[in-house]
PDB file of C-alpha atoms in Angstrom:
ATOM      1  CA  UNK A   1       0.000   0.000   0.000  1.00 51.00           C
ATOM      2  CA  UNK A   2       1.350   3.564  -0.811  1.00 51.00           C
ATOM      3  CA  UNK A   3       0.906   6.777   0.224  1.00 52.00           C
ATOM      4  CA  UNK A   4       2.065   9.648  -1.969  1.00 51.00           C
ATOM      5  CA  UNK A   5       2.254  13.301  -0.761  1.00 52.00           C
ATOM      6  CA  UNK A   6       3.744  15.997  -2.392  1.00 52.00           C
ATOM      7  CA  UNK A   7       5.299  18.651  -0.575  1.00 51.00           C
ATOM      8  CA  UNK A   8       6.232  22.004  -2.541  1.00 52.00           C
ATOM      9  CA  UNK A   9       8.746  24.242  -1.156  1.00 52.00           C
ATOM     10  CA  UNK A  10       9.317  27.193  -3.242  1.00 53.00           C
ATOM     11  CA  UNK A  11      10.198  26.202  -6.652  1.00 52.00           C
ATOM     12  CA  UNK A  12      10.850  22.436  -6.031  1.00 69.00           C
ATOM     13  CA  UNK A  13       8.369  19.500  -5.519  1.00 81.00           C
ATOM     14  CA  UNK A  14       9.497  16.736  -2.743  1.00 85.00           C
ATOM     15  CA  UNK A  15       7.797  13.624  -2.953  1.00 87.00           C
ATOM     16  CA  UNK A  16       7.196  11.719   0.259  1.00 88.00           C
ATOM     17  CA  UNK A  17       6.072   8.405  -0.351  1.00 90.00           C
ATOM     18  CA  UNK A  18       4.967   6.213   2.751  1.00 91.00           C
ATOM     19  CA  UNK A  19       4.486   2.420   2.407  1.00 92.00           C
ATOM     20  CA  UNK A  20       3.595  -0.348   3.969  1.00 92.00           C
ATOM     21  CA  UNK A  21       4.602  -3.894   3.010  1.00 91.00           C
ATOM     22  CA  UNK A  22       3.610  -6.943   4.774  1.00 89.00           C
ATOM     23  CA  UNK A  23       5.666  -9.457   6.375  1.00 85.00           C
ATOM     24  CA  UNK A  24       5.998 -12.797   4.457  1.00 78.00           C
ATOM     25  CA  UNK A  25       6.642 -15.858   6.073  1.00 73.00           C
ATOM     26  CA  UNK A  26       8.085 -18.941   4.982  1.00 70.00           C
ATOM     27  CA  UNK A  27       5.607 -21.153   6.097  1.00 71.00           C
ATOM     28  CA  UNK A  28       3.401 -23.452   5.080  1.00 74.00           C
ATOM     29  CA  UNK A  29       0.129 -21.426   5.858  1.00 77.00           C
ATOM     30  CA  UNK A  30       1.805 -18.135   3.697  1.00 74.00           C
ATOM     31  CA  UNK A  31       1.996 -18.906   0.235  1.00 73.00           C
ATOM     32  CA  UNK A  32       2.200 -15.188  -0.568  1.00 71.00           C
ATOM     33  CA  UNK A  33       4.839 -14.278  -2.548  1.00 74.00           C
ATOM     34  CA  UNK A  34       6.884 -10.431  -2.649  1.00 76.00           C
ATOM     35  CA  UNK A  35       6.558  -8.732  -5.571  1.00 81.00           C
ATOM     36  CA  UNK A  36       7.410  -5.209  -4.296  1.00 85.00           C
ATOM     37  CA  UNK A  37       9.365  -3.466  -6.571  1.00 85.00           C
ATOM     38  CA  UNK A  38      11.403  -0.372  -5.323  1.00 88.00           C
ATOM     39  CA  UNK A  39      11.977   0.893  -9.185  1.00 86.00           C
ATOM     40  CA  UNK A  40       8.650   2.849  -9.337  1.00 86.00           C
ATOM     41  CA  UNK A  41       9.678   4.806  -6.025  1.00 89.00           C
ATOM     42  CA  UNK A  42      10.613   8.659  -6.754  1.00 86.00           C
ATOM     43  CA  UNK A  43      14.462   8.780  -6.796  1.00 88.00           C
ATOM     44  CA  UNK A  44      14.815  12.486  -6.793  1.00 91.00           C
ATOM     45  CA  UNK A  45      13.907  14.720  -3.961  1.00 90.00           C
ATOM     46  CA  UNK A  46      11.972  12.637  -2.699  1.00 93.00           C
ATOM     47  CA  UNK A  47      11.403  10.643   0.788  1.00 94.00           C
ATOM     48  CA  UNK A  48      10.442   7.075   1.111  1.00 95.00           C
ATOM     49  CA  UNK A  49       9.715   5.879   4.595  1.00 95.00           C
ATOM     50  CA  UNK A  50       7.133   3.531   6.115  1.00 95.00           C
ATOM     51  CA  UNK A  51       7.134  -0.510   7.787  1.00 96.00           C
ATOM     52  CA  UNK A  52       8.918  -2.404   4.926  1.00 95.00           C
ATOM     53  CA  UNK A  53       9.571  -5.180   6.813  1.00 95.00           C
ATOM     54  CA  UNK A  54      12.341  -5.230   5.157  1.00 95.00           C
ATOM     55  CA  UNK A  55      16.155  -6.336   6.546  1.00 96.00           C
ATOM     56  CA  UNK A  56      19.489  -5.328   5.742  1.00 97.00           C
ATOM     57  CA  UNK A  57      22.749  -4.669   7.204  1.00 97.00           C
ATOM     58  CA  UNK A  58      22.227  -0.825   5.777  1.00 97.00           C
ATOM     59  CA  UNK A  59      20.415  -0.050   8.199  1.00 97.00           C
ATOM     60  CA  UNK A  60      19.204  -3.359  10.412  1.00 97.00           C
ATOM     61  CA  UNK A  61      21.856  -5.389  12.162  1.00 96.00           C
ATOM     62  CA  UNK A  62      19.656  -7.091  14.209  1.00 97.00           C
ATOM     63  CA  UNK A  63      17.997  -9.720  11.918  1.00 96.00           C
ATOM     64  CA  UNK A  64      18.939 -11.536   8.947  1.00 95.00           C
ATOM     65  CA  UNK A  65      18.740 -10.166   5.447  1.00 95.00           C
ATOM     66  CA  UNK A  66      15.589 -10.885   3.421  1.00 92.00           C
ATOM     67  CA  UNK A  67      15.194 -10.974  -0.643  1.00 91.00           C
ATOM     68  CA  UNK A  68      13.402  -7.564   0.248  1.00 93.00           C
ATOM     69  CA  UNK A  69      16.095  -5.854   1.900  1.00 95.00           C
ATOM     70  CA  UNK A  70      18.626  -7.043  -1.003  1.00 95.00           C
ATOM     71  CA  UNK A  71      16.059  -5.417  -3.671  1.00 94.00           C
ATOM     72  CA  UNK A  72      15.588  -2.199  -1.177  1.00 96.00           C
ATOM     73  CA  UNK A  73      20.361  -2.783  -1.518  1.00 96.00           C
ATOM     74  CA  UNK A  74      19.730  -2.912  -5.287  1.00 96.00           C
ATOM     75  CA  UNK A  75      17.931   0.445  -5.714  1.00 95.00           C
ATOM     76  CA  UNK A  76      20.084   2.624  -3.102  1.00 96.00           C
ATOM     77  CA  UNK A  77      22.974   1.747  -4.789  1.00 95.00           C
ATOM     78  CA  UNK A  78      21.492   2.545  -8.578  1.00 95.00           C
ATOM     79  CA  UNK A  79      19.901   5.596  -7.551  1.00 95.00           C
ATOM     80  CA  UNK A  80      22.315   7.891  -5.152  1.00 94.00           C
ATOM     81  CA  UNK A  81      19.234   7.123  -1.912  1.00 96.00           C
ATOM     82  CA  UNK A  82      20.553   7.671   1.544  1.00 97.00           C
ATOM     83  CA  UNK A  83      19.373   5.207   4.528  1.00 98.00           C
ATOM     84  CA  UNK A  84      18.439   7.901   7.232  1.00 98.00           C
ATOM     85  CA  UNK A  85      18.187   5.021   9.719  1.00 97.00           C
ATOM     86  CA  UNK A  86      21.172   5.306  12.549  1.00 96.00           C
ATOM     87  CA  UNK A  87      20.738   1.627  13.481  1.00 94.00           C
ATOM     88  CA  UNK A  88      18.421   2.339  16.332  1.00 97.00           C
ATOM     89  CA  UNK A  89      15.592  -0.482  16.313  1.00 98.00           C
ATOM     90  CA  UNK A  90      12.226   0.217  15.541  1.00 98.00           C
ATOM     91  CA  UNK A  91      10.358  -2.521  16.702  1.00 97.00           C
ATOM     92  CA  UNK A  92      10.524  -5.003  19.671  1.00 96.00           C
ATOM     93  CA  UNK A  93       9.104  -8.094  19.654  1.00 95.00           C
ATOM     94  CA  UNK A  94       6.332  -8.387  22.068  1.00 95.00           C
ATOM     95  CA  UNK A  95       6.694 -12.451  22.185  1.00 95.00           C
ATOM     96  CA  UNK A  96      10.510 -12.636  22.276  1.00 96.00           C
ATOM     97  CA  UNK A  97      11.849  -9.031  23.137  1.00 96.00           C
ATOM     98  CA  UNK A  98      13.945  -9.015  19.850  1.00 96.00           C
ATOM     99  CA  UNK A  99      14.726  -6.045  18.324  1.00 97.00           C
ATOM    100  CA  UNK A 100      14.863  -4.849  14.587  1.00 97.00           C
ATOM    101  CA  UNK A 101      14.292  -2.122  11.920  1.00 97.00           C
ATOM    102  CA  UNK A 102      11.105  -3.075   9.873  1.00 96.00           C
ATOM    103  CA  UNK A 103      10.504   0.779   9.701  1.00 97.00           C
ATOM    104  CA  UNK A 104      12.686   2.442   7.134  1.00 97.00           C
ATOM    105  CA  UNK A 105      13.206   5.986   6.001  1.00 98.00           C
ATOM    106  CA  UNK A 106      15.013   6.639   2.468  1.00 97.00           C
ATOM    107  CA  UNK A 107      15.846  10.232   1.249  1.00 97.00           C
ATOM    108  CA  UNK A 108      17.352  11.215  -1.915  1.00 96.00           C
ATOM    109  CA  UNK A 109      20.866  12.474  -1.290  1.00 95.00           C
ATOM    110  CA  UNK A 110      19.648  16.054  -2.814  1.00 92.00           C
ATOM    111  CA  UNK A 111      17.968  16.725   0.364  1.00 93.00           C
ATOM    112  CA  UNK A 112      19.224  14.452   2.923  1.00 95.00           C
ATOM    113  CA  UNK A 113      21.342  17.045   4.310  1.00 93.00           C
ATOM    114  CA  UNK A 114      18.325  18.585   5.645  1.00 91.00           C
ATOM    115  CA  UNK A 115      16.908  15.931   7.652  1.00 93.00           C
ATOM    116  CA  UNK A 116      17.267  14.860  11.527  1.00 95.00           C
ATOM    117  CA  UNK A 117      16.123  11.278  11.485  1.00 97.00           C
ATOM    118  CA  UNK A 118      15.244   9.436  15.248  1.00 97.00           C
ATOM    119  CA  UNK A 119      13.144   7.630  17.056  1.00 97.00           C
ATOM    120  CA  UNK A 120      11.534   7.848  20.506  1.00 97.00           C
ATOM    121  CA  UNK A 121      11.992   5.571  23.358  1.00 95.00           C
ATOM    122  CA  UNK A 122       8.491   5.360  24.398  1.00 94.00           C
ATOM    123  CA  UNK A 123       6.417   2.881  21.943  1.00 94.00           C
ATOM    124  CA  UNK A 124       3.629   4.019  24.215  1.00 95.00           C
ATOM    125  CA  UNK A 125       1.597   0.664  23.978  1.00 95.00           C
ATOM    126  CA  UNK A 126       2.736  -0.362  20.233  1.00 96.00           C
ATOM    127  CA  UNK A 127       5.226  -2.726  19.075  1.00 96.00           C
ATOM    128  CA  UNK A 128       6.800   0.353  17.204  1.00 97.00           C
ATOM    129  CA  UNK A 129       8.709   2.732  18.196  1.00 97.00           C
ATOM    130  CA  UNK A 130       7.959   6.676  16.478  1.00 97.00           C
ATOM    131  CA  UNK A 131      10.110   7.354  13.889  1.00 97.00           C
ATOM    132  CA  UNK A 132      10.720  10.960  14.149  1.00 96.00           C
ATOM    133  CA  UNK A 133      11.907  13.303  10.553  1.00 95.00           C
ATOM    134  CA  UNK A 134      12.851  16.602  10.899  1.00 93.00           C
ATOM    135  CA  UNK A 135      12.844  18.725   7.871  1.00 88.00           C
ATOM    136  CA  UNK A 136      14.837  21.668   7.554  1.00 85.00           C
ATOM    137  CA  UNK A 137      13.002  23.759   4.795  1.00 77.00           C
ATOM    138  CA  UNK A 138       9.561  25.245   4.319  1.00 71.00           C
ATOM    139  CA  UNK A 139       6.543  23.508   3.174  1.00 67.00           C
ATOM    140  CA  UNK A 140       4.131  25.761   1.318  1.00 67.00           C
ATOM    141  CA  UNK A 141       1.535  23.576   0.181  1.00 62.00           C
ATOM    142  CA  UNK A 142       0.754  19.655   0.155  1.00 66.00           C
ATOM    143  CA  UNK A 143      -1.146  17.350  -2.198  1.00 67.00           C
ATOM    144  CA  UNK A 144      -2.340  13.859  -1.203  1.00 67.00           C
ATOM    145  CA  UNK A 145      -2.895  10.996  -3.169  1.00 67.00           C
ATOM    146  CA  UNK A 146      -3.427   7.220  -2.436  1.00 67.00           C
ATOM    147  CA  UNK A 147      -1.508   4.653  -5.163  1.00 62.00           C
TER     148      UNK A 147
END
């Protein structure tokens, strides 16, 4: 599922895309397969962030890759994207107390410099922990649009 907004700050037009991507299992009772493909994201000013549920030593080193998390690899390296993620965990495991980064936040290297990415130490009651972005520019107007 994807959520498009776009943001327009003077003369330029950020994209913010947030998604959600469900975990698959490898299981017997999940025959879904992933067919997510990160090559129809925006690339250029533009913010991705949402629960991938995806892994990857970029920005989870807490659980194992998955075939997600190499695709997510694939188009970061192709497209100059920056993994605003500092490592922290975003999600402990209510069952287990594990910890890992389902929730990632991607920002094109043109504006990455103007972003304060965190999150907060409270899940108060979730899972999840916020995911706090800071933006360091002016937002004059914002258009919505479910894809």
């Amino acid at each position: 599922m994807f959520s498009e907004k776009s943001c327009f700050h003077k003369s330029d037009n950020i994209k913010v895309t947030h998604l959600y991507i469900p975990p698959i299992t490898n299981s017997a009772n999940d025959n879904r397969s992933q067919n997510f493909n990160p090559d129809y994201l925006p690339t250029k000013k533009s913010i991705v962030m949402g629960d991938t549920n995806a892994h990857s030593p970029y920005w989870d080193d807490y659980q194992p890759t998955n075939d997600l998390g190499e695709k997510i690899e694939t188009w970061l390296d192709s497209n100059d994207i920056v993994v605003a993620n500092d490592g922290s965990p975003t999600r402990i495991n209510p069952a287990t107390g594990g910890l890992s980064v389902p929730d990632t936040t991607f920002i094109s290297a043109d504006i990455f410099q103007q972003s304060e990415w965190y999150v907060l130490a409270d899940t108060y009651g979730s899972d999840h922990h916020p995911v706090i972005l800071n933006l360091d520019f002016e937002i004059d107007k914002v258009n919505t649009k479910r894809i």
